[in-house]
CSV table of C-alpha atoms in Angstrom, one decimal:
chain,number,residue,atom,x,y,z
A,284,MET,CA,-1.5,10.3,-9.7
A,285,THR,CA,0.9,10.7,-6.6
A,286,THR,CA,4.5,8.9,-6.4
A,287,PRO,CA,5.3,8.6,-2.7
A,288,HIS,CA,9.0,9.2,-1.8
A,289,LEU,CA,10.7,5.9,-1.0
A,290,ASP,CA,12.0,7.5,2.3
A,291,SER,CA,8.8,8.9,3.4
A,292,ALA,CA,6.6,6.4,6.0
A,293,TRP,CA,3.2,5.3,4.9
A,294,ASP,CA,0.1,3.7,6.7
A,295,LEU,CA,-2.8,1.8,5.8
A,296,HIS,CA,-5.8,4.0,6.1
A,297,PRO,CA,-7.4,3.4,9.6
A,298,GLN,CA,-10.6,3.1,7.7
A,299,VAL,CA,-9.2,0.5,5.5
A,300,SER,CA,-9.7,-3.2,5.9
A,301,VAL,CA,-7.8,-5.8,4.3
A,302,ARG,CA,-9.1,-9.2,3.5
A,303,PRO,CA,-6.5,-11.8,1.8
A,304,GLU,CA,-7.9,-14.1,-1.3
A,305,PRO,CA,-6.3,-16.5,-3.2
A,306,PHE,CA,-5.7,-13.9,-5.7
A,307,GLY,CA,-3.5,-11.4,-3.4
A,308,ALA,CA,-6.4,-9.1,-1.6
A,309,LEU,CA,-9.4,-6.8,-1.1
A,310,LEU,CA,-8.9,-3.5,0.2
A,311,TYR,CA,-12.2,-1.6,1.6
A,312,HIS,CA,-12.3,1.8,2.7
A,313,PHE,CA,-15.1,2.3,4.9
A,314,GLY,CA,-15.0,6.0,4.6
A,315,THR,CA,-15.4,6.3,0.8
A,316,ARG,CA,-16.9,2.9,0.2
A,317,LYS,CA,-13.9,2.3,-2.5
A,318,LEU,CA,-12.9,-1.3,-3.1
A,319,SER,CA,-9.3,-1.7,-4.6
A,320,PHE,CA,-8.2,-5.5,-5.6
A,321,LEU,CA,-4.5,-6.2,-4.6
A,322,LYS,CA,-3.4,-9.1,-7.7
A,323,ASP,CA,0.2,-9.0,-6.7
A,324,ARG,CA,1.2,-10.8,-3.4
A,325,ALA,CA,4.4,-8.7,-3.3
A,326,LEU,CA,2.4,-5.5,-3.2
A,327,LEU,CA,0.0,-6.9,-0.3
A,328,ALA,CA,3.2,-7.8,1.5
A,329,ALA,CA,4.6,-4.2,1.2
A,330,VAL,CA,1.2,-3.1,2.6
A,331,GLU,CA,1.3,-5.1,5.4
A,332,GLU,CA,4.8,-4.0,6.3
A,333,LEU,CA,3.9,-0.5,6.0
A,334,ALA,CA,3.1,0.2,9.4
A,335,GLY,CA,6.2,-1.7,11.1
A,336,SER,CA,8.6,0.3,8.8
A,337,ALA,CA,10.1,3.4,8.8
A,338,SER,CA,9.9,4.2,5.3
A,339,LEU,CA,8.5,2.8,2.3
A,340,ARG,CA,12.3,1.6,0.7
A,341,ASP,CA,11.9,-0.1,4.3
A,342,ALA,CA,8.5,-1.6,3.7
A,343,PHE,CA,9.4,-2.9,0.4
A,344,SER,CA,12.8,-4.8,1.4
A,345,ARG,CA,11.0,-6.3,4.1
A,346,ALA,CA,8.3,-7.6,1.5
A,347,GLY,CA,11.2,-9.2,-0.4
A,348,ILE,CA,11.2,-6.3,-3.7
A,349,GLY,CA,14.4,-5.5,-4.7
A,350,ASP,CA,15.9,-2.0,-5.9
A,351,ALA,CA,15.1,-2.5,-9.2
A,352,ASP,CA,11.4,-3.5,-8.9
A,353,MET,CA,10.9,-0.6,-6.4
A,354,PRO,CA,10.1,2.0,-9.1
A,355,ARG,CA,7.0,-0.2,-10.3
A,356,TYR,CA,5.6,-1.1,-6.6
A,357,GLN,CA,6.5,2.7,-5.9
A,358,SER,CA,3.8,3.7,-8.7
A,359,ALA,CA,1.6,1.0,-7.7
A,360,LEU,CA,1.3,2.5,-4.1
A,361,GLY,CA,1.0,5.9,-5.5
A,362,THR,CA,-2.6,4.6,-7.2
A,363,LEU,CA,-3.5,3.5,-3.6
A,364,ALA,CA,-2.6,6.8,-2.2
A,365,VAL,CA,-4.9,8.3,-4.7
A,366,SER,CA,-7.7,6.3,-3.7
A,367,GLN,CA,-7.1,6.8,-0.1
A,368,MET,CA,-6.2,3.3,0.7
A,369,VAL,CA,-2.7,4.3,2.1
A,370,ILE,CA,-1.5,7.7,3.7
A,371,GLU,CA,1.4,9.2,4.2
A,372,ARG,CA,2.6,9.1,8.2
A,373,ARG,CA,3.1,12.3,9.5
A,374,PRO,CA,6.0,12.9,12.4
């Protein structure tokens, strides 16, 4: 599994669609046909903040995720990276 660096910038993959649901959200990758379930609203908020954030740390902060909880969400984002739901933004 990939552990994304907190100071790197990430984006939702351009072929991924997010569908909010009462439990969180569904992420569907049209290229790989993979489906991911986000059952944590804070993780959903962080994913939604990726595009407007300069770094993963910034996206987590904007989503209300504190420093103590960042490693857990960092790991979750790594899982999304392995399934190509999110990608690292290149300068």
